[in-house]
Amino acid sequence: MKIIDLHCDVLNKLSRNDEIDFLNDLRLDSNLERLQAGNVKVQVFAIFVHPNIPIEKRFESALQQVDAFKKFVITKPGVVHITDWNQIQHLQEGEIGAVLSLEGCDCIGTDINKLKALVEAGVKLVGLTWNYENDVAYGTLEDPNKGLKPFSKEVIHYLNEQDIILDVAHLNDLGFYELLPMAKHVMASHCNSRTICNNPRNLTDEQVKQIVEKGGRIHVVFYPPFINNLETATIDQLIDHINHLVKLVGIEHVGFGSDFDGIDFKIESLSNASEYQQLIKALLNHFTEEEINIMSYQGFEKYVLSI
Ligand SMILES: [Zn+2]
């Protein structure tokens, strides 16, 4: 069954080590051959600038990741750079759609032109923060009661104008509630349910409902600490989150965002993109094939084609 995955950190690895080959290097959970083996049809590649990079070097690091995407990802045979969501419906047999996203606005400082440059390079989803404070907002490891910063208005206005999806993964609670009424398109690219696993990176039922009231989606993440607060988890425990979300808002608003290549701990039998169909097999114990197809592919496709 075809998959759309909303989050991986391949670019961070590629930009730091040019000996890694996106085609089949086993240091990549989501290398091209593994994506093909798992039937991942569309993969979102995040630009993630680690907080240990000095502030003045962060934008350069973001650009290096865009470069890595252009040089090593979309040059591979069959990989299509998705710059317009309509391209998804024209992907041919054997082709994979590659989408850029920005995980946190830390690299732009207070310079809207830096954000514009990244959007012009093809970024289609933007998160305001990673885990910490930046010039736009506060992340999930900061005080949940701190709201968006003044510069966020300009950022959100620009992203709305460009029809970019605002990604609430990693945003703190008050920032979330302030962003929602302002955002045109909103989604959580890699988050689980806080009711099932109490972690600030997961979403409360109220947050899930509010995202869906805006037509948005929640894509579950495969990181064990966000599944059960442990370093290991089973596929069935991930499905507990999926079942909860589906009961809450319906299957058409739930999808996947593995976080492969950004995580050190993995789900058993779902440790890289080639094993994606193990999840599909296990989901067949809970849902029909048609329902799983909506979750794994069609729900997201329908959403972005309406943007
Ligand atoms: Zn993340």
Short mmCIF file of C-alpha atoms and ligand atoms in Angstrom, two decimals:
data_model
loop_
_atom_site.label_atom_id
_atom_site.label_comp_id
_atom_site.label_asym_id
_atom_site.label_seq_id
_atom_site.Cartn_x
_atom_site.Cartn_y
_atom_site.Cartn_z
CA MET A 1 0.00 0.00 0.00
CA LYS A 2 1.26 3.50 -0.92
CA ILE A 3 2.58 5.72 1.88
CA ILE A 4 3.00 9.46 2.40
CA ASP A 5 5.47 10.15 5.21
CA LEU A 6 5.56 13.70 6.58
CA HIS A 7 8.91 13.73 8.36
CA CYS A 8 12.45 12.40 8.03
CA ASP A 9 15.86 13.86 8.84
CA VAL A 10 17.87 12.49 5.92
CA LEU A 11 19.07 15.97 4.88
CA ASN A 12 20.76 16.64 8.19
CA LYS A 13 22.79 13.43 7.81
CA LEU A 14 23.57 14.07 4.12
CA SER A 15 24.72 17.64 4.75
CA ARG A 16 27.10 16.56 7.52
CA ASN A 17 28.70 13.63 5.71
CA ASP A 18 29.09 13.72 1.93
CA GLU A 19 30.23 10.10 1.86
CA ILE A 20 26.68 8.98 2.59
CA ASP A 21 24.87 7.94 -0.60
CA PHE A 22 21.11 8.58 -0.52
CA LEU A 23 20.64 5.67 -2.94
CA ASN A 24 21.37 2.82 -0.52
CA ASP A 25 23.67 3.80 2.36
CA LEU A 26 22.62 1.76 5.39
CA ARG A 27 23.36 4.71 7.68
CA LEU A 28 20.11 6.16 6.29
CA ASP A 29 16.83 4.72 7.57
CA SER A 30 15.11 6.39 4.63
CA ASN A 31 17.53 5.87 1.74
CA LEU A 32 15.98 5.59 -1.72
CA GLU A 33 16.03 1.80 -1.90
CA ARG A 34 14.42 1.52 1.53
CA LEU A 35 11.74 4.05 0.61
CA GLN A 36 11.01 2.03 -2.53
CA ALA A 37 10.95 -1.26 -0.59
CA GLY A 38 8.48 0.20 1.92
CA ASN A 39 6.32 1.63 -0.91
CA VAL A 40 6.78 5.20 0.35
CA LYS A 41 5.45 7.21 -2.57
CA VAL A 42 5.87 10.70 -1.11
CA GLN A 43 8.51 11.59 1.49
CA VAL A 44 8.86 14.95 3.23
CA PHE A 45 12.52 15.86 3.94
CA ALA A 46 12.99 18.27 6.84
CA ILE A 47 15.60 20.97 7.04
CA PHE A 48 16.64 20.70 10.68
CA VAL A 49 19.37 22.94 12.10
CA HIS A 50 20.66 21.53 15.36
CA PRO A 51 20.68 24.00 18.30
CA ASN A 52 24.38 23.33 18.89
CA ILE A 53 25.16 25.19 15.64
CA PRO A 54 26.04 28.83 16.48
CA ILE A 55 23.25 31.32 15.68
CA GLU A 56 25.27 33.10 12.96
CA LYS A 57 25.88 29.78 11.13
CA ARG A 58 22.31 28.46 11.22
CA PHE A 59 21.06 29.89 7.94
CA GLU A 60 24.17 28.61 6.17
CA SER A 61 23.43 25.17 7.62
CA ALA A 62 19.84 25.36 6.31
CA LEU A 63 21.15 26.26 2.84
CA GLN A 64 23.60 23.34 2.96
CA GLN A 65 20.65 21.03 3.55
CA VAL A 66 18.75 22.53 0.61
CA ASP A 67 21.92 21.93 -1.44
CA ALA A 68 22.12 18.32 -0.25
CA PHE A 69 18.46 17.85 -1.27
CA LYS A 70 19.13 19.28 -4.73
CA LYS A 71 22.45 17.51 -5.30
CA PHE A 72 21.90 14.10 -3.74
CA VAL A 73 18.13 13.46 -3.44
CA ILE A 74 16.21 14.83 -6.40
CA THR A 75 18.97 13.89 -8.87
CA LYS A 76 18.37 10.18 -8.21
CA PRO A 77 16.39 8.34 -10.91
CA GLY A 78 12.65 8.40 -10.27
CA VAL A 79 12.78 11.07 -7.55
CA VAL A 80 10.51 14.02 -8.36
CA HIS A 81 10.84 17.33 -6.50
CA ILE A 82 7.32 18.33 -5.47
CA THR A 83 7.14 22.13 -5.70
CA ASP A 84 3.39 22.19 -6.40
CA TRP A 85 1.11 19.76 -4.56
CA ASN A 86 -0.69 18.96 -7.84
CA GLN A 87 2.41 17.05 -8.97
CA ILE A 88 1.55 14.30 -6.47
CA GLN A 89 -1.36 13.06 -8.54
CA HIS A 90 0.85 12.78 -11.64
CA LEU A 91 3.57 10.62 -10.05
CA GLN A 92 4.21 7.61 -12.29
CA GLU A 93 4.78 3.99 -11.31
CA GLY A 94 8.23 3.74 -9.71
CA GLU A 95 8.50 7.48 -9.01
CA ILE A 96 8.81 8.99 -5.53
CA GLY A 97 7.76 12.54 -4.66
CA ALA A 98 10.23 14.48 -2.49
CA VAL A 99 9.01 17.49 -0.51
CA LEU A 100 11.03 20.01 1.53
CA SER A 101 9.95 21.19 4.99
CA LEU A 102 11.51 23.47 7.60
CA GLU A 103 11.64 22.13 11.15
CA GLY A 104 11.81 25.34 13.17
CA CYS A 105 12.50 28.95 12.21
CA ASP A 106 15.69 29.15 14.29
CA CYS A 107 17.81 29.66 11.18
CA ILE A 108 16.01 32.81 9.98
CA GLY A 109 16.49 34.95 13.09
CA THR A 110 14.23 37.97 12.47
CA ASP A 111 14.94 38.13 8.73
CA ILE A 112 11.81 37.34 6.71
CA ASN A 113 13.91 37.28 3.53
CA LYS A 114 15.70 34.17 4.78
CA LEU A 115 12.34 32.45 5.13
CA LYS A 116 11.36 33.66 1.66
CA ALA A 117 14.56 32.15 0.24
CA LEU A 118 13.74 28.77 1.76
CA VAL A 119 10.14 28.86 0.51
CA GLU A 120 11.43 29.80 -2.94
CA ALA A 121 13.73 26.76 -2.76
CA GLY A 122 10.60 24.61 -2.37
CA VAL A 123 9.75 24.40 1.35
CA LYS A 124 6.05 23.42 1.63
CA LEU A 125 5.62 22.93 5.42
CA VAL A 126 7.06 25.15 8.14
CA GLY A 127 7.26 24.63 11.89
CA LEU A 128 7.80 27.80 13.94
CA THR A 129 10.15 26.08 16.41
CA TRP A 130 12.07 22.97 17.27
CA ASN A 131 12.25 22.28 21.03
CA TYR A 132 13.57 25.66 22.16
CA GLU A 133 12.96 29.39 22.04
CA ASN A 134 13.78 31.34 18.88
CA ASP A 135 12.78 34.78 17.54
CA VAL A 136 9.34 33.51 16.51
CA ALA A 137 8.02 31.31 19.32
CA TYR A 138 8.82 28.84 22.12
CA GLY A 139 9.31 25.09 21.61
CA THR A 140 7.98 22.13 23.56
CA LEU A 141 10.85 22.08 26.08
CA GLU A 142 10.20 25.70 27.08
CA ASP A 143 7.51 27.11 29.40
CA PRO A 144 4.15 25.98 27.90
CA ASN A 145 2.58 29.30 28.98
CA LYS A 146 4.77 31.54 26.83
CA GLY A 147 3.05 32.76 23.68
CA LEU A 148 4.18 33.64 20.18
CA LYS A 149 6.65 36.49 19.71
CA PRO A 150 5.79 39.69 17.76
CA PHE A 151 7.84 38.58 14.70
CA SER A 152 5.57 35.52 14.37
CA LYS A 153 2.85 37.73 12.85
CA GLU A 154 4.98 38.59 9.84
CA VAL A 155 6.08 34.96 9.49
CA ILE A 156 2.55 33.52 9.67
CA HIS A 157 1.16 36.20 7.36
CA TYR A 158 3.80 35.42 4.73
CA LEU A 159 3.32 31.64 5.01
CA ASN A 160 -0.47 32.00 4.72
CA GLU A 161 -0.02 34.14 1.64
CA GLN A 162 2.15 31.43 0.06
CA ASP A 163 -0.27 28.62 1.10
CA ILE A 164 2.44 26.94 3.16
CA ILE A 165 1.28 24.43 5.80
CA LEU A 166 2.03 25.52 9.37
CA ASP A 167 3.38 22.52 11.27
CA VAL A 168 2.62 22.53 15.03
CA ALA A 169 4.93 19.62 15.96
CA HIS A 170 7.47 20.97 18.52
CA LEU A 171 5.45 24.13 19.31
CA ASN A 172 4.64 24.78 22.98
CA ASP A 173 1.04 24.83 24.21
CA LEU A 174 0.25 28.54 24.35
CA GLY A 175 2.03 29.09 21.04
CA PHE A 176 -0.20 26.37 19.57
CA TYR A 177 -3.41 28.03 20.75
CA GLU A 178 -2.27 31.45 19.52
CA LEU A 179 -1.15 30.11 16.14
CA LEU A 180 -4.29 28.16 15.32
CA PRO A 181 -6.71 31.03 14.66
CA MET A 182 -4.02 32.79 12.59
CA ALA A 183 -2.91 29.86 10.42
CA LYS A 184 -4.53 29.17 7.05
CA HIS A 185 -3.30 25.56 6.78
CA VAL A 186 -2.27 23.64 9.87
CA MET A 187 -0.93 20.16 10.53
CA ALA A 188 1.09 18.13 13.04
CA SER A 189 3.71 16.33 10.95
CA HIS A 190 5.10 13.99 13.66
CA CYS A 191 3.18 13.90 16.98
CA ASN A 192 1.28 11.30 18.99
CA SER A 193 -1.54 11.49 21.54
CA ARG A 194 -0.79 12.99 24.95
CA THR A 195 -3.76 11.05 26.37
CA ILE A 196 -1.99 7.77 25.53
CA CYS A 197 1.55 8.98 26.31
CA ASN A 198 1.97 12.06 28.46
CA ASN A 199 4.80 13.94 26.76
CA PRO A 200 4.84 17.64 25.77
CA ARG A 201 5.74 16.61 22.17
CA ASN A 202 2.36 14.88 21.94
CA LEU A 203 -1.02 16.55 21.41
CA THR A 204 -3.89 16.77 23.88
CA ASP A 205 -7.33 15.68 22.68
CA GLU A 206 -8.35 19.35 22.64
CA GLN A 207 -5.41 20.24 20.38
CA VAL A 208 -6.17 17.32 18.04
CA LYS A 209 -9.80 18.43 17.74
CA GLN A 210 -8.81 22.04 17.06
CA ILE A 211 -6.39 21.03 14.28
CA VAL A 212 -9.14 18.99 12.64
CA GLU A 213 -11.71 21.78 13.04
CA LYS A 214 -9.40 23.74 10.76
CA GLY A 215 -9.38 20.82 8.32
CA GLY A 216 -5.86 19.80 9.36
CA ARG A 217 -4.22 16.46 10.07
CA ILE A 218 -2.20 14.60 12.69
CA HIS A 219 0.62 12.34 11.52
CA VAL A 220 1.89 9.87 14.13
CA VAL A 221 5.61 9.60 14.94
CA PHE A 222 7.53 6.31 15.34
CA TYR A 223 9.77 7.44 18.24
CA PRO A 224 9.28 5.09 21.25
CA PRO A 225 9.64 7.82 23.92
CA PHE A 226 6.58 9.53 22.34
CA ILE A 227 4.70 6.20 22.15
CA ASN A 228 5.18 4.89 25.69
CA ASN A 229 7.91 7.03 27.32
CA LEU A 230 10.36 4.11 26.86
CA GLU A 231 13.29 3.46 24.52
CA THR A 232 11.50 0.64 22.74
CA ALA A 233 7.93 0.14 21.55
CA THR A 234 5.87 -2.26 19.47
CA ILE A 235 3.82 -1.60 16.36
CA ASP A 236 0.70 -2.40 18.40
CA GLN A 237 1.57 0.35 20.87
CA LEU A 238 1.84 2.81 17.98
CA ILE A 239 -1.55 1.57 16.79
CA ASP A 240 -2.98 2.43 20.25
CA HIS A 241 -2.24 6.07 19.37
CA ILE A 242 -3.73 5.67 15.89
CA ASN A 243 -6.88 4.06 17.28
CA HIS A 244 -7.31 6.84 19.81
CA LEU A 245 -6.86 9.58 17.19
CA VAL A 246 -9.18 7.85 14.73
CA LYS A 247 -11.92 7.57 17.37
CA LEU A 248 -11.45 11.22 18.23
CA VAL A 249 -11.42 12.80 14.75
CA GLY A 250 -11.84 10.13 12.05
CA ILE A 251 -9.46 8.20 9.87
CA GLU A 252 -9.33 10.85 7.17
CA HIS A 253 -7.36 13.18 9.47
CA VAL A 254 -4.68 10.73 10.63
CA GLY A 255 -1.44 9.78 8.87
CA PHE A 256 2.25 8.93 9.35
CA GLY A 257 5.39 11.00 10.03
CA SER A 258 8.07 8.46 10.96
CA ASP A 259 10.94 10.81 11.96
CA PHE A 260 13.34 8.22 10.49
CA ASP A 261 16.95 9.43 10.55
CA GLY A 262 16.09 11.81 13.37
CA ILE A 263 15.60 9.07 16.00
CA ASP A 264 18.04 6.79 17.85
CA PHE A 265 15.38 4.53 19.35
CA LYS A 266 13.08 2.56 17.06
CA ILE A 267 9.89 0.53 17.07
CA GLU A 268 10.55 -3.25 16.82
CA SER A 269 10.09 -4.41 13.19
CA LEU A 270 9.62 -0.81 12.06
CA SER A 271 13.18 0.45 12.25
CA ASN A 272 13.54 1.91 8.77
CA ALA A 273 11.42 2.88 5.77
CA SER A 274 11.74 -0.56 4.13
CA GLU A 275 9.64 -2.04 6.97
CA TYR A 276 6.66 0.31 6.46
CA GLN A 277 4.42 -2.47 5.18
CA GLN A 278 4.76 -4.24 8.58
CA LEU A 279 2.71 -1.37 9.99
CA ILE A 280 0.16 -1.72 7.20
CA LYS A 281 -0.11 -5.47 7.88
CA ALA A 282 -0.75 -4.84 11.60
CA LEU A 283 -3.30 -2.11 10.82
CA LEU A 284 -5.32 -4.68 8.85
CA ASN A 285 -6.31 -6.18 12.23
CA HIS A 286 -8.13 -2.92 13.02
CA PHE A 287 -9.19 -1.31 9.74
CA THR A 288 -10.25 -2.24 6.22
CA GLU A 289 -7.83 -1.92 3.32
CA GLU A 290 -9.83 1.06 2.05
CA GLU A 291 -9.58 2.81 5.44
CA ILE A 292 -5.83 2.20 5.67
CA ASN A 293 -5.39 3.61 2.18
CA ILE A 294 -7.08 6.82 3.33
CA MET A 295 -4.73 6.95 6.35
CA SER A 296 -1.55 6.08 4.52
CA TYR A 297 -2.04 8.16 1.38
CA GLN A 298 -5.38 9.41 0.13
CA GLY A 299 -6.33 11.59 3.11
CA PHE A 300 -3.21 13.72 2.79
CA GLU A 301 -3.44 13.80 -1.01
CA LYS A 302 -7.04 15.01 -0.84
CA TYR A 303 -6.06 17.67 1.68
CA VAL A 304 -3.16 19.14 -0.27
CA LEU A 305 -5.01 19.07 -3.58
CA SER A 306 -7.57 21.40 -1.99
CA ILE A 307 -4.88 23.95 -1.02
ZN ZN B 1 11.08 16.64 15.17
#
